[in-house]
Short mmCIF file of C-alpha atoms and ligand atoms in Angstrom, two decimals:
data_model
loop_
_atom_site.label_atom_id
_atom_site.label_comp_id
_atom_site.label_asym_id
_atom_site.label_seq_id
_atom_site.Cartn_x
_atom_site.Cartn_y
_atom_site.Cartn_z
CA UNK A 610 18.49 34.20 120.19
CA UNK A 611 21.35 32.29 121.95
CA UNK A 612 24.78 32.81 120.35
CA UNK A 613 28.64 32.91 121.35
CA UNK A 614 29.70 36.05 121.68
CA UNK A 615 33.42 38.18 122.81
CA UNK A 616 33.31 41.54 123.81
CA UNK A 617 37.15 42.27 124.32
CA UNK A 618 40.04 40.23 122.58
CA UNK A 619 41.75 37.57 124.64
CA UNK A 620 41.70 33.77 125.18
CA UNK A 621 38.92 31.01 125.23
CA UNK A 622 37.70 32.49 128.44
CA UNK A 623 36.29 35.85 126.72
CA UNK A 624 33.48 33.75 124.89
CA UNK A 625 30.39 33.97 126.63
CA UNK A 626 26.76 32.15 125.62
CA UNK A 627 24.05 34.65 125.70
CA UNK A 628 21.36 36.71 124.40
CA UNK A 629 21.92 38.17 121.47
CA UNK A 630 19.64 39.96 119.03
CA UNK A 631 17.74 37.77 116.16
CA UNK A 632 19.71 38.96 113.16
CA UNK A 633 17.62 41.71 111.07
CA UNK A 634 16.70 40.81 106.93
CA UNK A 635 17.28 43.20 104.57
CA UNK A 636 16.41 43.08 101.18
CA UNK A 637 18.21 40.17 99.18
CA UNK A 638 19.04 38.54 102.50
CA UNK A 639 17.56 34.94 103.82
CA UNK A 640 17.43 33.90 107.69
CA UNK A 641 18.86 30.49 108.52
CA UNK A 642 18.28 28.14 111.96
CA UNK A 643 21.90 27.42 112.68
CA UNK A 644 22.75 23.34 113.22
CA UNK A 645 26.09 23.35 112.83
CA UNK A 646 29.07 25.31 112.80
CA UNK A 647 32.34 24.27 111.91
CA UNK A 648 35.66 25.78 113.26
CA UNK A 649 38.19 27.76 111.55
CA UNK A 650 41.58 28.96 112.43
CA UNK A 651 40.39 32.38 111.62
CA UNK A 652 38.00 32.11 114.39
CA UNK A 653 41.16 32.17 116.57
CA UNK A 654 42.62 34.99 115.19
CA UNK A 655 39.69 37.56 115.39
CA UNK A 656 39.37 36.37 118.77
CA UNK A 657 42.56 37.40 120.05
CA UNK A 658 42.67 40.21 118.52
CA UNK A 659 45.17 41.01 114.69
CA UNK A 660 46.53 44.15 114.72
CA UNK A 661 45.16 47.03 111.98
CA UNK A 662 42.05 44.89 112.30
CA UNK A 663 38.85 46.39 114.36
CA UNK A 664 36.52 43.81 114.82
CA UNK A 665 33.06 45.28 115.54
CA UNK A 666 31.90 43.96 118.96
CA UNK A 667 30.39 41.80 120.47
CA UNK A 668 31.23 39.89 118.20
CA UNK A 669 29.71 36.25 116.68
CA UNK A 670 32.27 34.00 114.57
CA UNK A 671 31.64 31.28 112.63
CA UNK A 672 31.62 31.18 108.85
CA UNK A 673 31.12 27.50 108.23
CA UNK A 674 27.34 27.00 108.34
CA UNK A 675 24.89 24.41 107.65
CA UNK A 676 20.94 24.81 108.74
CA UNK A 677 17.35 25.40 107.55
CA UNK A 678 15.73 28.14 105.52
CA UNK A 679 13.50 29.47 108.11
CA UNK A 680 12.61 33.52 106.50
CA UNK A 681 13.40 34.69 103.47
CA UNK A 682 13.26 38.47 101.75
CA UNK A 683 14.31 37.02 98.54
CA UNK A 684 12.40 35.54 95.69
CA UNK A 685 12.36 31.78 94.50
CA UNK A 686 13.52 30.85 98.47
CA UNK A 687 12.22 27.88 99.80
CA UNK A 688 11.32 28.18 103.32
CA UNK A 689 12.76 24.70 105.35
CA UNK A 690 15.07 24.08 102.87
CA UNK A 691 18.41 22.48 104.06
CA UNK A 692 21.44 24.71 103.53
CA UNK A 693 25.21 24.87 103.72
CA UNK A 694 26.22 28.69 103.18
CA UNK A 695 28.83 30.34 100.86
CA UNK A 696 31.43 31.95 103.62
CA UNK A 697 32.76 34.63 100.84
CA UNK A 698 30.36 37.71 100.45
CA UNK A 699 31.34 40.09 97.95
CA UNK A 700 29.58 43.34 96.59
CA UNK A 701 28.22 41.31 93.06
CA UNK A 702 29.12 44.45 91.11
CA UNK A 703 32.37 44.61 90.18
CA UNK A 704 34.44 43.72 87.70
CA UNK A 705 35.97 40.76 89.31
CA UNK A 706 32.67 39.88 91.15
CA UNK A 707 31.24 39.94 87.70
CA UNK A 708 34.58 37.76 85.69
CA UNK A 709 33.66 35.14 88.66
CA UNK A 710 36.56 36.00 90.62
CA UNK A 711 34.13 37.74 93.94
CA UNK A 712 36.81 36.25 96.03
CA UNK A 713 39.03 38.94 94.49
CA UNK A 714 36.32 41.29 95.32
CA UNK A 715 37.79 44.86 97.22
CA UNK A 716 34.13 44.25 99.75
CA UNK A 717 35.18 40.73 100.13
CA UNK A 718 34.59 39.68 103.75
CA UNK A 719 34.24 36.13 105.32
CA UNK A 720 30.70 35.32 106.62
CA UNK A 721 31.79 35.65 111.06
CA UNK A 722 35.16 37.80 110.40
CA UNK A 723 33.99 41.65 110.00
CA UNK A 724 30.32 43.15 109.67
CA UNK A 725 28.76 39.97 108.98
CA UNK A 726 27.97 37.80 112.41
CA UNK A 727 28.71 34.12 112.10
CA UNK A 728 27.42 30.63 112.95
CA UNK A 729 27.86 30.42 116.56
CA UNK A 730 24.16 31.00 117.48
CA UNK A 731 20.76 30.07 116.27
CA UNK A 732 20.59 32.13 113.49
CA UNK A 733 22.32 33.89 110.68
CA UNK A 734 21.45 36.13 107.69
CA UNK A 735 23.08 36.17 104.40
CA UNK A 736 22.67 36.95 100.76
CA UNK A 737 20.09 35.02 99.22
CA UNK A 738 23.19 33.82 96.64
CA UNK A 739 25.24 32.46 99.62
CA UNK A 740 22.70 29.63 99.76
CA UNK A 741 23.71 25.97 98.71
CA UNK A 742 20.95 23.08 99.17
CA UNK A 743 22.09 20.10 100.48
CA UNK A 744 20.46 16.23 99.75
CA UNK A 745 18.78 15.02 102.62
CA UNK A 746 21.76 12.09 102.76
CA UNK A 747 24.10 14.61 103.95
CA UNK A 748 23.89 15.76 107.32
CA UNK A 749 24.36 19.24 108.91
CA UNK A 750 27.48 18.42 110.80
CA UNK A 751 29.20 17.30 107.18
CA UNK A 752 27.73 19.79 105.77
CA UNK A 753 29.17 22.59 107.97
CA UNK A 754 32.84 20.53 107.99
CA UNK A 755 32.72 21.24 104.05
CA UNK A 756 32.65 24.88 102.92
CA UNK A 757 35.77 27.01 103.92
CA UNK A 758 38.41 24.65 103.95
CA UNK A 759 37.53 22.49 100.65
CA UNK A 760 36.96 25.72 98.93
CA UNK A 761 40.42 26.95 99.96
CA UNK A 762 42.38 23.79 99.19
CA UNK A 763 40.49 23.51 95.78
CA UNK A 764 41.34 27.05 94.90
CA UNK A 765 44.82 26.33 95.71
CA UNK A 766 45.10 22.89 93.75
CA UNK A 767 43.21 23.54 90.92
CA UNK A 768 42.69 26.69 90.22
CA UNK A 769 45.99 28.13 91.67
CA UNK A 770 48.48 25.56 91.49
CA UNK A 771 46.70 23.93 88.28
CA UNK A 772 47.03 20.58 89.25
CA UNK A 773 47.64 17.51 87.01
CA UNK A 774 46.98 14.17 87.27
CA UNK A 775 50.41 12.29 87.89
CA UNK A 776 52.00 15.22 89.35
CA UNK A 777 53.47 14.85 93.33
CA UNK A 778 51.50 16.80 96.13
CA UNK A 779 53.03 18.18 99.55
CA UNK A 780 49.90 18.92 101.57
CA UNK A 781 51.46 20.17 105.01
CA UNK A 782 49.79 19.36 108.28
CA UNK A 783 47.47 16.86 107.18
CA UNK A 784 45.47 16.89 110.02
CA UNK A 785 44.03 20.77 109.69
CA UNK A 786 41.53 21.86 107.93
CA UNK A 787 42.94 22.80 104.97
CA UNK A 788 45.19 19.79 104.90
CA UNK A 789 42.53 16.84 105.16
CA UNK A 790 40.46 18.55 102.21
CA UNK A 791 44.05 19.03 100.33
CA UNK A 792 45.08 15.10 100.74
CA UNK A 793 40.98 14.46 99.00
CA UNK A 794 40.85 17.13 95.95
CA UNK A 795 44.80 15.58 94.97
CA UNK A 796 43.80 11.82 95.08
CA UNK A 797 40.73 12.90 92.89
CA UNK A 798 42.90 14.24 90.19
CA UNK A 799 45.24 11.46 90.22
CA UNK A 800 48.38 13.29 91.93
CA UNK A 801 50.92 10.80 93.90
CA UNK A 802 50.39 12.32 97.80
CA UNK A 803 52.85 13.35 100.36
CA UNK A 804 51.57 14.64 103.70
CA UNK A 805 53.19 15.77 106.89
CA UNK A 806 51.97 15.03 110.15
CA UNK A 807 53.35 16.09 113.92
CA UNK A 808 52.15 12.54 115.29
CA UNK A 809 52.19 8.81 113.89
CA UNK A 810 48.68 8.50 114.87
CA UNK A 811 47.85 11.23 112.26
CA UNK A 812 49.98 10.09 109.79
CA UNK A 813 48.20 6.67 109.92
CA UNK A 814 44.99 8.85 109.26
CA UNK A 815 46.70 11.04 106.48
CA UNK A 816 47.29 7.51 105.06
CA UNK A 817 43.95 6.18 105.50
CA UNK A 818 42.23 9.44 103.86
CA UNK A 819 44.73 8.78 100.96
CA UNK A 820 48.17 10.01 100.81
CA UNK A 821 50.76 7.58 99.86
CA UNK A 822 53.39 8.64 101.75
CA UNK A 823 53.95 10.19 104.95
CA UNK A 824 56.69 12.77 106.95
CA UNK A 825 56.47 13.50 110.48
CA UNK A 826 57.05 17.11 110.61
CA UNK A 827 58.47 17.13 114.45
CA UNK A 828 60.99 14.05 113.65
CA UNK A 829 61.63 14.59 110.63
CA UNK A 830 63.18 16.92 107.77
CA UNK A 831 60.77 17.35 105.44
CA UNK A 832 62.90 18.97 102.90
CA UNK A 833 64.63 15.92 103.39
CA UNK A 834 62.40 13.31 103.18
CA UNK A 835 61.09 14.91 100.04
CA UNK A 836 64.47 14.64 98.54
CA UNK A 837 64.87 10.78 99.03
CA UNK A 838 61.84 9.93 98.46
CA UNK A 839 61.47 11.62 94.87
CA UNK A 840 64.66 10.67 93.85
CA UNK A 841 66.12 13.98 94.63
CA UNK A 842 63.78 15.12 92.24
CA UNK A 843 61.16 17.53 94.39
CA UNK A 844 57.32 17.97 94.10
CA UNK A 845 55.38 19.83 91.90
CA UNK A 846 53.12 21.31 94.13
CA UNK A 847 53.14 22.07 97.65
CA UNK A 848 50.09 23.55 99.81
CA UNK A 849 51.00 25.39 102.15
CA UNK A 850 49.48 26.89 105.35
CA UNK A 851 51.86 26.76 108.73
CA UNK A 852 54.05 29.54 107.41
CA UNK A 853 57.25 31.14 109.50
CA UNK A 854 58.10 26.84 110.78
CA UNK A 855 58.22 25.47 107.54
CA UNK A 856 58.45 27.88 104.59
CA UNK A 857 62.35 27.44 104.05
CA UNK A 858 61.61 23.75 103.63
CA UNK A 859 58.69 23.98 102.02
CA UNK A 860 60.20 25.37 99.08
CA UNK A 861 63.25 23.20 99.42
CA UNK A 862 60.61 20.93 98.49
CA UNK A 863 59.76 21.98 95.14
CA UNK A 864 61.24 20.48 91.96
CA UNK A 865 62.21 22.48 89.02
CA UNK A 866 59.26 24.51 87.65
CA UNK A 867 57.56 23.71 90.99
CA UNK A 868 54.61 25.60 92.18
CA UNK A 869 54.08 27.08 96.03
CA UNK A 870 50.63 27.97 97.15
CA UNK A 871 49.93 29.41 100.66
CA UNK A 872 46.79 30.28 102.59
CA UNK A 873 47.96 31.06 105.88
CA UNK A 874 50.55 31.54 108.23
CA UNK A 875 49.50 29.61 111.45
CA UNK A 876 53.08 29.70 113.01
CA UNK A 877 53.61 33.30 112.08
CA UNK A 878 53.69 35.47 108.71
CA UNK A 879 57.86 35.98 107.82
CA UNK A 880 59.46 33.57 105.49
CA UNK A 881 62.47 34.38 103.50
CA UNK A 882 63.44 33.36 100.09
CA UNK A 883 66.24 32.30 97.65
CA UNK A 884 65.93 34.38 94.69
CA UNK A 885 68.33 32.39 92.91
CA UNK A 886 66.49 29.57 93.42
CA UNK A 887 63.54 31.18 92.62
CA UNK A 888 64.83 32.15 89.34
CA UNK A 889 67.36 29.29 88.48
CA UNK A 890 64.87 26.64 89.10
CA UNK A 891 61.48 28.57 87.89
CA UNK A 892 59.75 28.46 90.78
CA UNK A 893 56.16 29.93 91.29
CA UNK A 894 54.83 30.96 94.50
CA UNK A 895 50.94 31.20 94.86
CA UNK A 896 48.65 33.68 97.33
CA UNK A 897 45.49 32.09 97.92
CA UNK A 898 42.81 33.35 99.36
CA UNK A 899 39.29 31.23 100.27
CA UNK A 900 37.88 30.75 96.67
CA UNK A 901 34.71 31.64 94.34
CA UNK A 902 31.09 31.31 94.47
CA UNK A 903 31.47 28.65 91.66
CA UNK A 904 34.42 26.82 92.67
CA UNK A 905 32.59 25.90 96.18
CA UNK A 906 29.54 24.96 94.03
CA UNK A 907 31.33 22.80 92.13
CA UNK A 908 33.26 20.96 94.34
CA UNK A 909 29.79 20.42 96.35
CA UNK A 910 29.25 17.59 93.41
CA UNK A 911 31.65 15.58 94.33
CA UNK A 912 30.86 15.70 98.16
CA UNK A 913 27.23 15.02 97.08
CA UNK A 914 28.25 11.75 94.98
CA UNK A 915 30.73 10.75 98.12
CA UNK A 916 34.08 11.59 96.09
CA UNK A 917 35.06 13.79 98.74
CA UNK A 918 34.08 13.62 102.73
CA UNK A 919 35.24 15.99 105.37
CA UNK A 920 36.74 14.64 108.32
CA UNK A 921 34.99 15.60 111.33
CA UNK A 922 37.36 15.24 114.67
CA UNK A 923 34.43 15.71 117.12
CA UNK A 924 31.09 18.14 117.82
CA UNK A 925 30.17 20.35 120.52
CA UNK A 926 27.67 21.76 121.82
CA UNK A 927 27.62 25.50 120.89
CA UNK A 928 27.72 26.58 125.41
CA UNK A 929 31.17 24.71 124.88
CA UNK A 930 32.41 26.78 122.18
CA UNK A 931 35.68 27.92 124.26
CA UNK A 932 36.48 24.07 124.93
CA UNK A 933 36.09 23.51 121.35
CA UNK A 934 38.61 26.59 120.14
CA UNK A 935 40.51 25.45 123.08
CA UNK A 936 41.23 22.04 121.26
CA UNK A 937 41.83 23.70 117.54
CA UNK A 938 44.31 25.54 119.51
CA UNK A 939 46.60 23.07 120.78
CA UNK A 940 46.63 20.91 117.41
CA UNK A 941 44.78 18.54 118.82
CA UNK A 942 42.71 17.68 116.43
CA UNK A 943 42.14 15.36 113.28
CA UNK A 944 39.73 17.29 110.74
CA UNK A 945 37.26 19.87 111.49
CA UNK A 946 36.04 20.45 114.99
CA UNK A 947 32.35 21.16 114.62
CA UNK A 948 29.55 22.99 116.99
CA UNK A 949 25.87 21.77 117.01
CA UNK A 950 23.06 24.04 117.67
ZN1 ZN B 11 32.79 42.85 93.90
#
């Protein structure tokens, strides 16, 4: 098959389109045609390389995934079937697999990151429970924009943060990933919005996808802003993802009782904090990591009845993989970057 591969850490450069092997089934496992593949920062970081990480190589990314049912060694499977996949694969056994919490899972591994080769090529294999049909009305494109980063930002919201209608959102960097799916799952629990943005053209999209007030992170102090704006009150919930920049003011941000939730650290991983605030003002900071089996199929619904739609900044072809990381890489974007197949 054709797929993206690296065979040494480094830059864009070190991806190369080429023969690879058709992936192999094993029992439980179904074979998907790749369509689309949607970028993730983590794609990045494997890439370059994260230290007391050994990526097997070559190596295939891509763990947002949406295609066609094409072999199956699996019962009940129906071949052709239209798919988006589950990116969390976890062993099924254990006790938190088996509590629905697989994303807590000790084997849990992101479909592209480790031992499991991604989306960027013509096929993939997972388990046959990774599987999530898709109505014809939604295409693959979408479909791949949905999985990873809605999961995460509803795990964070809902499950994490326990988000209530009426409470005030900070959902940093509206234009990522993360952030665009953040700004969606808050509107459609009735929270009031704010969302940072490094450029006024993407705050006038943060707008138009819902938030109902805007901060531009390079002009602005958000910590700031926040204050005024709240009547020096604070949010109740801020999602977090940029990390070393803006962690000080992101939990400047937070009103008494106020809840933190991070799921990355673009900008870098160190962030100090004030335990008297902490404790003085009852503050609760949130790890979150992807999300579960369940959470992504229930936040499908509301993609399926048009409640929530990912933005999509543009598609590439998969040869032009490295111009596409190249672009998530500079921030250029608005949404998911996606690869067709
Ligand atoms: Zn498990």
């Amino acid at each position: 098959m054709r797929a993206v591969r690296f065979h040494e850490h480094g830059g864009p450069e070190v991806l190369r389109c080429e023969e690879a092997p058709d992936p192999e089934l094993e029992p439980g496992e179904v074979l998907v045609r790749v369509r689309a593949c949607a970028l993730n920062h983590l794609d990045l970081w494997e890439r370059r390389g994260l230290p007391r990480v050994t990526i097997p190589m070559p190596h295939i990314s891509g763990g947002d995934v949406a295609g066609e049912v094409v072999a199956a060694d699996a019962p009940n499977v129906t071949i052709g079937r239209r798919v988006m996949l589950q990116p969390g694969m976890s062993c099924g056994r254990c006790e938190a697999c088996l509590s629905g919490r697989d994303n807590e899972c000790r084997a849990y591994e992101v479909l592209g990151y480790l031992n499991h080769p991604g989306g960027y090529a013509e096929y993939v294999k997972v388990p046959v429970q990774n599987l999530v049909p898709i109505p014809d009305a939604i295409d693959f494109v979408h479909a791949a924009a949905f999985p990873l980063t809605f999961l995460t930002a509803w795990h964070m919201l809902i499950t994490r943060a326990g988000l209530k209608r009426g409470d005030d959102v900070l959902v940093l960097a509206a234009g990522s990933g993360v952030g665009q799916a953040a700004i969606q799952i808050a509107r459609l629990v009735g929270a009031r919005v704010f969302a940072t943005a490094g450029s006024d053209a993407k705050l006038e999209r943060a707008r138009s996808l819902g938030a109902h007030d805007v901060i531009n992170h390079h002009t602005q102090d958000i910590a700031a802003e926040i204050r005024r704006r709240t009547n020096h009150r604070g949010v109740d919930v801020v999602i977090e993802h940029v990390g070393e920049a803006t962690w000080a003011k992101s939990v400047r941000s937070l009103a008494r009782g106020g809840r933190l939730v991070t799921c990355g650290a673009t900008t870098g991983p160190a962030g100090a904090l004030d335990l008297q605030a902490l404790f003085a003002k009852q503050l609760t900071i949130h790890g979150s990591y992807m999300g579960t089996k369940g959470e992504l199929m229930h936040a499908v619904r509301f993609f399926f009845a048009g409640q929530l739609q990912p933005v999509v900044d543009r598609t590439f072809p998969l040869a032009q993989a490295a111009l596409a990381q190249r672009r998530l890489e500079e921030s250029e974007q608005f949404g998911k970057i996606v690869l067709e197949v």
